[in-house]
Tab-separated table of C-alpha atoms in Angstrom:
chain	number	residue	atom	x	y	z
N	292	MET	CA	61.563	-67.167	-24.205
N	293	GLY	CA	59.603	-64.391	-22.464
N	294	GLU	CA	58.935	-63.407	-19.101
N	295	VAL	CA	56.000	-62.491	-17.509
N	296	PHE	CA	55.734	-60.774	-13.664
N	297	LEU	CA	53.312	-61.235	-11.366
N	298	THR	CA	52.146	-59.642	-8.531
N	299	ALA	CA	49.265	-59.448	-5.618
N	300	VAL	CA	47.031	-56.895	-7.949
N	301	ASP	CA	46.708	-59.523	-10.727
N	302	ASN	CA	44.990	-62.003	-8.586
N	303	THR	CA	42.174	-63.432	-10.990
N	304	ARG	CA	43.921	-62.490	-14.105
N	305	GLU	CA	44.050	-64.893	-17.152
N	306	ILE	CA	48.063	-65.048	-18.963
N	307	GLU	CA	48.641	-66.137	-21.853
N	308	LEU	CA	51.794	-67.571	-22.609
N	309	VAL	CA	53.567	-69.819	-25.266
N	310	GLU	CA	56.175	-73.148	-23.996
N	311	GLY	CA	59.486	-71.966	-22.465
N	312	ASP	CA	57.627	-68.573	-20.978
N	313	ARG	CA	58.865	-68.613	-17.467
N	314	VAL	CA	56.378	-66.668	-14.833
N	315	THR	CA	57.667	-65.074	-11.782
N	316	ILE	CA	54.893	-64.829	-8.860
N	317	ARG	CA	55.722	-61.959	-5.659
N	318	LEU	CA	53.626	-61.774	-2.926
N	319	ASP	CA	54.186	-60.081	0.200
N	320	GLU	CA	54.888	-62.507	3.328
N	321	ASN	CA	55.767	-62.438	6.990
N	322	LEU	CA	56.826	-65.714	8.039
N	323	SER	CA	57.263	-64.871	11.633
N	324	THR	CA	53.201	-64.761	11.904
N	325	GLY	CA	53.334	-68.385	10.623
N	326	TYR	CA	52.036	-67.455	7.526
N	327	ALA	CA	53.266	-68.799	4.377
N	328	TRP	CA	52.434	-68.809	0.649
N	329	GLU	CA	51.785	-72.389	-0.738
N	330	THR	CA	51.344	-73.603	-4.201
N	331	ASP	CA	47.531	-75.010	-3.920
N	332	SER	CA	47.081	-75.639	-7.648
N	333	LEU	CA	49.418	-76.584	-10.044
N	334	ASP	CA	48.904	-78.756	-12.800
N	335	GLU	CA	52.692	-79.944	-13.622
N	336	ALA	CA	51.825	-80.939	-16.778
N	337	LEU	CA	51.968	-77.018	-18.073
N	338	LEU	CA	54.010	-75.418	-15.751
N	339	GLU	CA	56.973	-76.462	-14.555
N	340	LEU	CA	58.567	-74.988	-10.713
N	341	ILE	CA	61.800	-73.934	-11.118
N	342	SER	CA	61.811	-71.741	-7.845
N	343	ASN	CA	59.936	-71.417	-4.750
N	344	GLU	CA	61.800	-68.971	-2.286
N	345	HIS	CA	61.100	-66.664	0.667
N	346	ARG	CA	63.374	-63.832	0.435
N	347	GLN	CA	63.815	-61.309	3.510
N	348	ASP	CA	63.088	-57.709	3.025
N	349	SER	CA	65.630	-56.743	5.503
N	350	PRO	CA	67.345	-58.199	8.508
N	351	GLY	CA	65.949	-58.910	12.113
N	352	ILE	CA	62.999	-60.744	14.139
N	353	GLY	CA	59.221	-59.998	12.683
N	354	ARG	CA	60.605	-58.430	9.516
N	355	GLY	CA	58.580	-59.234	6.680
N	356	GLY	CA	59.397	-60.281	2.922
N	357	THR	CA	58.687	-61.816	-0.284
N	358	ARG	CA	57.717	-65.378	-1.823
N	359	GLU	CA	58.786	-65.928	-5.402
N	360	VAL	CA	57.743	-68.195	-7.320
N	361	ILE	CA	58.998	-68.968	-10.826
N	362	LEU	CA	57.451	-71.204	-12.911
N	363	GLN	CA	58.020	-72.375	-16.798
N	364	ALA	CA	55.609	-72.820	-19.331
N	365	VAL	CA	56.120	-76.261	-20.308
N	366	ARG	CA	53.267	-77.976	-22.852
N	367	ARG	CA	50.624	-76.548	-24.752
N	368	GLY	CA	47.324	-76.295	-22.524
N	369	GLN	CA	45.193	-74.579	-20.403
N	370	GLY	CA	44.905	-74.684	-16.488
N	371	GLN	CA	44.770	-72.716	-13.328
N	372	LEU	CA	47.293	-71.739	-10.897
N	373	ARG	CA	46.264	-71.391	-7.228
N	374	LEU	CA	48.388	-70.383	-3.995
N	375	ARG	CA	47.255	-70.178	-0.497
N	376	LEU	CA	48.462	-68.019	2.585
N	377	ARG	CA	47.932	-70.223	5.634
N	378	ARG	CA	50.002	-71.635	8.563
N	379	SER	CA	50.459	-74.713	8.583
N	380	TRP	CA	48.713	-75.446	11.698
N	381	ASP	CA	45.473	-74.496	10.752
N	382	PRO	CA	42.514	-76.707	9.328
N	383	PRO	CA	43.611	-78.023	5.573
N	384	ASN	CA	41.263	-75.569	4.451
N	385	ALA	CA	42.101	-72.909	6.358
N	386	GLU	CA	43.398	-69.577	4.443
N	387	ALA	CA	43.941	-65.896	5.018
N	388	ASP	CA	44.494	-65.084	1.426
N	389	ARG	CA	44.552	-66.586	-1.917
N	390	PHE	CA	46.109	-65.589	-5.094
N	391	GLU	CA	45.044	-67.597	-8.641
N	392	VAL	CA	45.382	-67.039	-12.110
N	393	ARG	CA	43.838	-68.812	-15.218
N	394	VAL	CA	46.754	-69.723	-17.726
N	395	SER	CA	46.768	-70.586	-21.458
N	396	ILE	CA	49.753	-71.901	-23.072
N	397	GLY	CA	49.606	-71.833	-26.713
């Protein structure tokens, strides 16, 4: 089982996995602003969501942190994985940023 780590610099990248591989995505996030990363597109037949957590960098109000999403490749195929940064009270199509990768599982 392999592991792939992705950050904002990997946006729009294509990744190749084999069944059983894990993908960890870490993106900057500051929940005190109302903006949070959420899954916009995930083919659950190909990738299983293992964990989706906010990790605060340091204690205190207004401090930033990191969204960590961990997925596991469960089936062969190709698909798109998209996350978007948005506030929950904004219109459904509003977003401040987007992260996406093309996934190929062999």
